Short mmCIF file of C-alpha atoms in Angstrom, two decimals:
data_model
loop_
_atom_site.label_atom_id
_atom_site.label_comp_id
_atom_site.label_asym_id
_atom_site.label_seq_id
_atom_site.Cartn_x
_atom_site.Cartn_y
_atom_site.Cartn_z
CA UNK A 275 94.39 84.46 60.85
CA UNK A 276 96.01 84.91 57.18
CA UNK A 277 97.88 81.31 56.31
CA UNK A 278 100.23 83.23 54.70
CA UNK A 279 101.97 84.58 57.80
CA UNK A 280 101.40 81.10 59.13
CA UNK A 281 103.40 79.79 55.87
CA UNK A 282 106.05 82.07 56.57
CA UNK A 283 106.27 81.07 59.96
CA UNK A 284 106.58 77.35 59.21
CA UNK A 285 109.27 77.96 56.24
CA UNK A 286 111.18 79.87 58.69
CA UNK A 287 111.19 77.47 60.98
CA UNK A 288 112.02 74.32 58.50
CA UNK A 289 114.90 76.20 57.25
CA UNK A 290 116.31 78.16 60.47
CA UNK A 291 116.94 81.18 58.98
CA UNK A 292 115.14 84.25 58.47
CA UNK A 293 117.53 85.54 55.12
CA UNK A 294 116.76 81.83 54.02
CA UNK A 295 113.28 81.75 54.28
CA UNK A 296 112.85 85.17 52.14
CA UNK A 297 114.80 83.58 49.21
CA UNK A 298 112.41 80.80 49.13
CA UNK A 299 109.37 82.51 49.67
CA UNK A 300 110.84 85.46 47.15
CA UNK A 301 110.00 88.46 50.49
CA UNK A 302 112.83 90.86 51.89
CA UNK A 303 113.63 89.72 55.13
CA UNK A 304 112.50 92.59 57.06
CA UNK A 305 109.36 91.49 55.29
CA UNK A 306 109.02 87.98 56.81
CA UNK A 307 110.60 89.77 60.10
CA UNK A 308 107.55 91.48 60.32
CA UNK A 309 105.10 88.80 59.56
CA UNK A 310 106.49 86.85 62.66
CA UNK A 311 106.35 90.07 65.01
CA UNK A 312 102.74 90.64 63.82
CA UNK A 313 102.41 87.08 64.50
CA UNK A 314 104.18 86.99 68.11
CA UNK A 315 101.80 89.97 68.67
CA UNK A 316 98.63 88.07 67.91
CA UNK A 317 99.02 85.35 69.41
CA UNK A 318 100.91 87.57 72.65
CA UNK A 319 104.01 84.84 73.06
CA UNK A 320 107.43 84.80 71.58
CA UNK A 321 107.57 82.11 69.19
CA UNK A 322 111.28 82.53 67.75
CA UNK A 323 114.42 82.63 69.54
CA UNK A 324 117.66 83.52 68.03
CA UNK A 325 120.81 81.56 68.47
CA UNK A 326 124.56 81.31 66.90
CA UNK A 327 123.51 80.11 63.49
CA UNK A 328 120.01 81.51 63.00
CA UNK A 329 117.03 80.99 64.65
CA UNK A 330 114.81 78.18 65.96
CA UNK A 331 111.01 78.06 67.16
CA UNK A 332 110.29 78.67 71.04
CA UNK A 333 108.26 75.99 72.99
CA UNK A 334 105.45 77.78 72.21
CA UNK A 335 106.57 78.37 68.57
CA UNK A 336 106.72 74.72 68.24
CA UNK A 337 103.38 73.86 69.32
CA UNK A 338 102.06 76.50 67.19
CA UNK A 339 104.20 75.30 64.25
CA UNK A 340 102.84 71.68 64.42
CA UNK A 341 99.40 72.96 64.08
CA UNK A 342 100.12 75.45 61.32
CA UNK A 343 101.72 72.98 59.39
CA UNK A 344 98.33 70.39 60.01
CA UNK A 345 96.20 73.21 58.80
CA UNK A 346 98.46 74.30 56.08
CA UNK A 347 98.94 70.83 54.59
CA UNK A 348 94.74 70.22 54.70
CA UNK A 349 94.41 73.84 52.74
CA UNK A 350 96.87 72.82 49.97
CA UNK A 351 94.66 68.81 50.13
CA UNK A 352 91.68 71.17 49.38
CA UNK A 353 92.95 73.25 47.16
CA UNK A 354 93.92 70.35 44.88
CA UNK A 355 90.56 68.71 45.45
CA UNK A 356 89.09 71.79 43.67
CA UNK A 357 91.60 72.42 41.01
CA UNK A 358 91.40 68.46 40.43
CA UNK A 359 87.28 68.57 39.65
CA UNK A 360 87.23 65.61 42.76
CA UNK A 361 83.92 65.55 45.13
CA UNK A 362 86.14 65.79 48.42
CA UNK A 363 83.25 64.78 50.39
CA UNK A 364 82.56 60.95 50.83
CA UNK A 365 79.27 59.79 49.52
CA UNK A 366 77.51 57.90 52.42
CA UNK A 367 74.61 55.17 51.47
CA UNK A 368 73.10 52.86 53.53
CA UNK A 369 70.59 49.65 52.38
CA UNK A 370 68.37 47.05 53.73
CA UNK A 371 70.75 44.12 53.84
CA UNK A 372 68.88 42.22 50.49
CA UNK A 373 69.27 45.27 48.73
CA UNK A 374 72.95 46.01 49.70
CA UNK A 375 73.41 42.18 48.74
CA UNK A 376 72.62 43.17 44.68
CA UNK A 377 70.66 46.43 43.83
CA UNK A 378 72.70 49.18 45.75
CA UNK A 379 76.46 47.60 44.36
CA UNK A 380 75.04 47.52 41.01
CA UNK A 381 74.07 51.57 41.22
CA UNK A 382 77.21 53.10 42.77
CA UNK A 383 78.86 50.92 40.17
CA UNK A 384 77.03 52.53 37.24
CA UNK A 385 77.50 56.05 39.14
CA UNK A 386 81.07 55.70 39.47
CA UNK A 387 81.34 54.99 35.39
CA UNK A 388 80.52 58.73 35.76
CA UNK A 389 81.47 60.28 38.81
CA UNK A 390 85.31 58.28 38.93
CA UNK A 391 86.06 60.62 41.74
CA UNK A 392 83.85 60.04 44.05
CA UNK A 393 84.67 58.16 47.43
CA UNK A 394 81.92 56.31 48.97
CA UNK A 395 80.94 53.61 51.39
CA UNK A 396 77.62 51.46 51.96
CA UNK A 397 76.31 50.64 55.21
CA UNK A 398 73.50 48.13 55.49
CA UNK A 399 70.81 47.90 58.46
CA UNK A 400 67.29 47.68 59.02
CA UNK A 401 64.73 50.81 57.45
CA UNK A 402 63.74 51.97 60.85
CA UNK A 403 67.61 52.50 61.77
CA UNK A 404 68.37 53.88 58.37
CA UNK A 405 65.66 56.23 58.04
CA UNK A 406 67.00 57.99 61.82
CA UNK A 407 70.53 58.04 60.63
CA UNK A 408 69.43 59.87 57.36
CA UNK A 409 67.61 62.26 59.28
CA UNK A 410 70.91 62.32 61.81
CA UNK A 411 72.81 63.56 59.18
CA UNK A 412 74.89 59.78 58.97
CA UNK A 413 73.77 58.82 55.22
CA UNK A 414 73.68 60.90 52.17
CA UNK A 415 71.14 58.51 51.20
CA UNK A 416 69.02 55.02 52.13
CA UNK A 417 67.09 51.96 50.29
CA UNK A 418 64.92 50.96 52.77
CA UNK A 419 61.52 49.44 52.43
CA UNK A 420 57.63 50.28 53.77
CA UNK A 421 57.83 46.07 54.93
CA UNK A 422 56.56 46.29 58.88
CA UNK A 423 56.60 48.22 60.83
CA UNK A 424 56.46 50.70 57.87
CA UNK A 425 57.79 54.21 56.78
CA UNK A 426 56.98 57.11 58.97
CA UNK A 427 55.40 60.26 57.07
CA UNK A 428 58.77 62.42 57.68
CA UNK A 429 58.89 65.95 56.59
CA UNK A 430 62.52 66.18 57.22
CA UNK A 431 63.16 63.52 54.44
CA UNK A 432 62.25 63.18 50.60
CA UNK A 433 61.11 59.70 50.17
CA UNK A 434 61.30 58.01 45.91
CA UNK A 435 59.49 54.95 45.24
CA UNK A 436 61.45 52.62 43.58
CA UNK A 437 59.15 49.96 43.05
CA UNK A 438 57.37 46.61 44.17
CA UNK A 439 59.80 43.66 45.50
CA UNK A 440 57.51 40.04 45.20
CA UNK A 441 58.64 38.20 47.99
CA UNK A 442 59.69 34.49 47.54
CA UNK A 443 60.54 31.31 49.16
CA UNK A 444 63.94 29.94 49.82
CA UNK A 445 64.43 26.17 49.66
CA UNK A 446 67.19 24.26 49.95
CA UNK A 447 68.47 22.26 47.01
CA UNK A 448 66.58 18.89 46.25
CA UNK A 449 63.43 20.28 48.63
CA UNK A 450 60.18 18.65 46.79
CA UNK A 451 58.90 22.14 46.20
CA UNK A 452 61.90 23.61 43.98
CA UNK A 453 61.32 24.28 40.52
CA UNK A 454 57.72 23.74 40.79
CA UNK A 455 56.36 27.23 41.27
CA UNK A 456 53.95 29.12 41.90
CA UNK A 457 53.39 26.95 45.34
CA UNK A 458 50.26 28.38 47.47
CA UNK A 459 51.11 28.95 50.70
CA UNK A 460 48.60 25.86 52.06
CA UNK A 461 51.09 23.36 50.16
CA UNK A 462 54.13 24.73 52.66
CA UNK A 463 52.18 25.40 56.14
CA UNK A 464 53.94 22.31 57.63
CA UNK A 465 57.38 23.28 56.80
CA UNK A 466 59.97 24.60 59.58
CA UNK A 467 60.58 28.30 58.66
CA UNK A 468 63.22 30.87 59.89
CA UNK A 469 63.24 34.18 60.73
CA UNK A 470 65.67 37.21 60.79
CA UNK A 471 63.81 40.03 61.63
CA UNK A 472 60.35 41.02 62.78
CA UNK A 473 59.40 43.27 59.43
CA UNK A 474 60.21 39.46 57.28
CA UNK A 475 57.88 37.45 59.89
CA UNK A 476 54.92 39.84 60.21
CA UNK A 477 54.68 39.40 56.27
CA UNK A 478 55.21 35.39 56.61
CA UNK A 479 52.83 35.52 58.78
CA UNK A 480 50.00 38.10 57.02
CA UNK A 481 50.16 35.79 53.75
CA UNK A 482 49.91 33.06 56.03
CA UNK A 483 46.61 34.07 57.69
CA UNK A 484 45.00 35.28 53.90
CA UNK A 485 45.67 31.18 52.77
CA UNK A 486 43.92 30.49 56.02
CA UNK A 487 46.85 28.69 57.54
CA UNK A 488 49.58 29.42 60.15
CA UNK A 489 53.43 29.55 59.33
CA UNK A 490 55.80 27.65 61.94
CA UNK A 491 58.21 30.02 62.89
CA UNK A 492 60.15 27.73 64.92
CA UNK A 493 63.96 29.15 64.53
CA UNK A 494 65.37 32.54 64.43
CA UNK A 495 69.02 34.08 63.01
CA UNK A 496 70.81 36.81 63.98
CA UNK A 497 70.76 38.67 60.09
CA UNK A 498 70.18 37.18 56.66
CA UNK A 499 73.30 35.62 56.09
CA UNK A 500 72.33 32.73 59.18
CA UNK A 501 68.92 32.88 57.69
CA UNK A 502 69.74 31.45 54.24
CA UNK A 503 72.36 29.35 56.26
CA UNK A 504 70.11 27.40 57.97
CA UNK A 505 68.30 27.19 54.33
CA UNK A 506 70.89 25.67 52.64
CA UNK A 507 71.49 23.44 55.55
CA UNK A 508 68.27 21.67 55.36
CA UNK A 509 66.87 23.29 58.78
CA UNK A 510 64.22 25.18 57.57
CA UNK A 511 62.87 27.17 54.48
CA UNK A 512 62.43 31.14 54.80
CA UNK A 513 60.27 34.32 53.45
CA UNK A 514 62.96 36.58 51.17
CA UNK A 515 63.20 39.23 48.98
CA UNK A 516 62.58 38.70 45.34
CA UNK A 517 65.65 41.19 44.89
CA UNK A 518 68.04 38.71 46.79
CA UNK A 519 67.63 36.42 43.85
CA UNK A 520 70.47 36.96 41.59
CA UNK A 521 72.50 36.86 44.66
CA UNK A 522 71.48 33.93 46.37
CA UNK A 523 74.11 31.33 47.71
CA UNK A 524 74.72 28.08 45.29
CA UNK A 525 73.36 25.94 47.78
CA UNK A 526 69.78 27.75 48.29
CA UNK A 527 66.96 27.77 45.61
CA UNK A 528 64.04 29.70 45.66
CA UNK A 529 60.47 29.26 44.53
CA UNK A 530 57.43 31.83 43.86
CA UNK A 531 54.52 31.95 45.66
CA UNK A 532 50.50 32.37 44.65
CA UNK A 533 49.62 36.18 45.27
CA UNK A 534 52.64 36.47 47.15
CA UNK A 535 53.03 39.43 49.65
CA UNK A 536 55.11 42.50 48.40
CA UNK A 537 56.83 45.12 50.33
CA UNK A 538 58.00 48.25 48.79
CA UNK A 539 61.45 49.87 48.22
CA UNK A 540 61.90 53.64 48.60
CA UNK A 541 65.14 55.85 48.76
CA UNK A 542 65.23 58.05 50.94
CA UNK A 543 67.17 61.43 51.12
CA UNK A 544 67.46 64.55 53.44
CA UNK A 545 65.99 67.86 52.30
CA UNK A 546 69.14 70.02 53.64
CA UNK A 547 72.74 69.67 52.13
CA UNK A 548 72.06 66.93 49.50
CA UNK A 549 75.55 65.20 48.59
CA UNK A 550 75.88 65.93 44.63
CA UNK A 551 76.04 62.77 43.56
CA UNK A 552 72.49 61.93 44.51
CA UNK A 553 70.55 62.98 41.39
CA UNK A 554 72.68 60.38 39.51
CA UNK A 555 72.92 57.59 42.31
CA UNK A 556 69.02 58.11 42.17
CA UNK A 557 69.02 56.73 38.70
CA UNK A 558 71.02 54.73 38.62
CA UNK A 559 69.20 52.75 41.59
CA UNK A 560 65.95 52.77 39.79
CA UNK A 561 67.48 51.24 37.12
CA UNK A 562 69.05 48.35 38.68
CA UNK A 563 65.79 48.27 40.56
CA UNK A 564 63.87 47.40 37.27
CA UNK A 565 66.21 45.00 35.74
CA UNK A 566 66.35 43.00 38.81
CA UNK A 567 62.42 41.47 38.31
CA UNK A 568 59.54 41.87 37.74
CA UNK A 569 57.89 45.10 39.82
CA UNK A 570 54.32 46.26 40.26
CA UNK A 571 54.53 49.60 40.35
#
């Protein structure tokens, strides 16, 4: 249907009269008399009735002019999107929750020193769940990691390595270990340690079984943030990201480990409709990726 019959119809309505709404839209009125027939005809109801003073929508016309004046106002939102040089369509990223804790901010903050426009929002959750809602269409992009159970080979995505994350120990404050790294895994075998998620404990417990000892994995939190909790609370010490460093709670310390295990941090992206911003989110993410340690790559 043409939106400017639809226009007409709405303006005619707003202002009741038919002589009225040709001024204003600078038509004859047997002009915009027309338009509503041909619209009346389409559509096969009466939409205007006359009455003493002008005219006024029918039941029907005012169902139809509520949604004519939804879609009219979202065509003049995208016109000025376009004229405006704004990327309408949100930028979706999602992140392991250590790198959405430091790393990911960092990038969109750098992208948006270029691309002021863009709106975004960042969802964090664990690589197996990210990588799906990537391929579901969900995220624009992901940071996820290969840590187990791994990355599928996907052909449906384009998978970037970023680099190596060294994992280290949290301690809490005053722990006899802190500040005297790097500890070899033998020296904390003893200690209570915490886990979040299965990926974190099947590398605890791989370094553990190279040093030829076992790790006690005797508690469990529901997500990182109760992980370093129970850190900083005394409970227990805990296998973390390198990259969680720089944002690690006041109250937790860390401390680096002899041939410590690594895991490593991709993007991932889908092949079909990439968001535009991507190219330079890509970047940007590598970047902060590199000045936040020391990577093997």
């Amino acid at each position: 249907m043409d939106l400017t019959v639809w226009r007409t119809f709405v303006t005619v309505c707003r202002l009741g009269s038919l002589s009225a709404a040709a001024a204003e839209l600078h038509h004859t009125q047997s002009a915009v008399s027309r338009q509503i027939a041909g619209l009346e005809r389409q559509l096969g109801v009466s939409l205007m009735e006359r009455h003493a003073r002008g005219v006024r929508p029918t039941p029907a016309g005012e169902v139809f002019r509520r949604h004519a004046l939804a879609t009219l106002n979202e065509a003049d939102r995208a016109v000025r999107a376009v004229r405006d040089g704004a990327v309408s369509r949100p930028l979706t990223v999602g992140a392991t929750p250590s790198l959405a804790a430091g790393i990911v901010p960092e990038a969109i903050r750098a992208l948006l020193e270029h691309a002021r426009a863009v709106r975004w929002s960042l969802l964090p959750g664990l690589s197996p769940d990210l990588h799906q809602r990537v391929i579901a269409g969900d995220l624009d992009l992901a940071v996820v990691t290969d840590a187990p159970p791994g990355l599928p080979q996907d052909p449906r995505v384009e998978r970037r390595f970023l680099g190596l994350d060294e994992m280290v120990v949290a301690l809490p404050l005053g722990h006899p270990q802190a500040g005297r790294g790097p500890v070899h895994m033998r020296t904390l075998a003893e200690q209570t340690w915490v886990e979040d998620n299965d990926g974190s404990a099947a590398l605890l417990r791989q370094h553990a079984a190279r040093a030829g000892v076992s790790a006690r994995i005797d508690l469990a939190a529901a997500d990182l943030l109760g992980k370093l909790a129970l850190v900083a609370t005394g409970h227990a010490i805990a296998l973390i990201p390198g990259v969680l460093t720089r944002a690690l709670r006041a109250d937790v310390t860390t401390v680096s480990l002899v041939d410590p295990p690594t895991r490593g941090v991709y993007t991932i992206t889908p092949h079909r409709d990439p968001h535009p911003t991507v190219p330079l989110l890509l970047d940007r993410l590598a970047t902060a990726f590199a000045a936040a340690g020391p990577t093997d790559s």
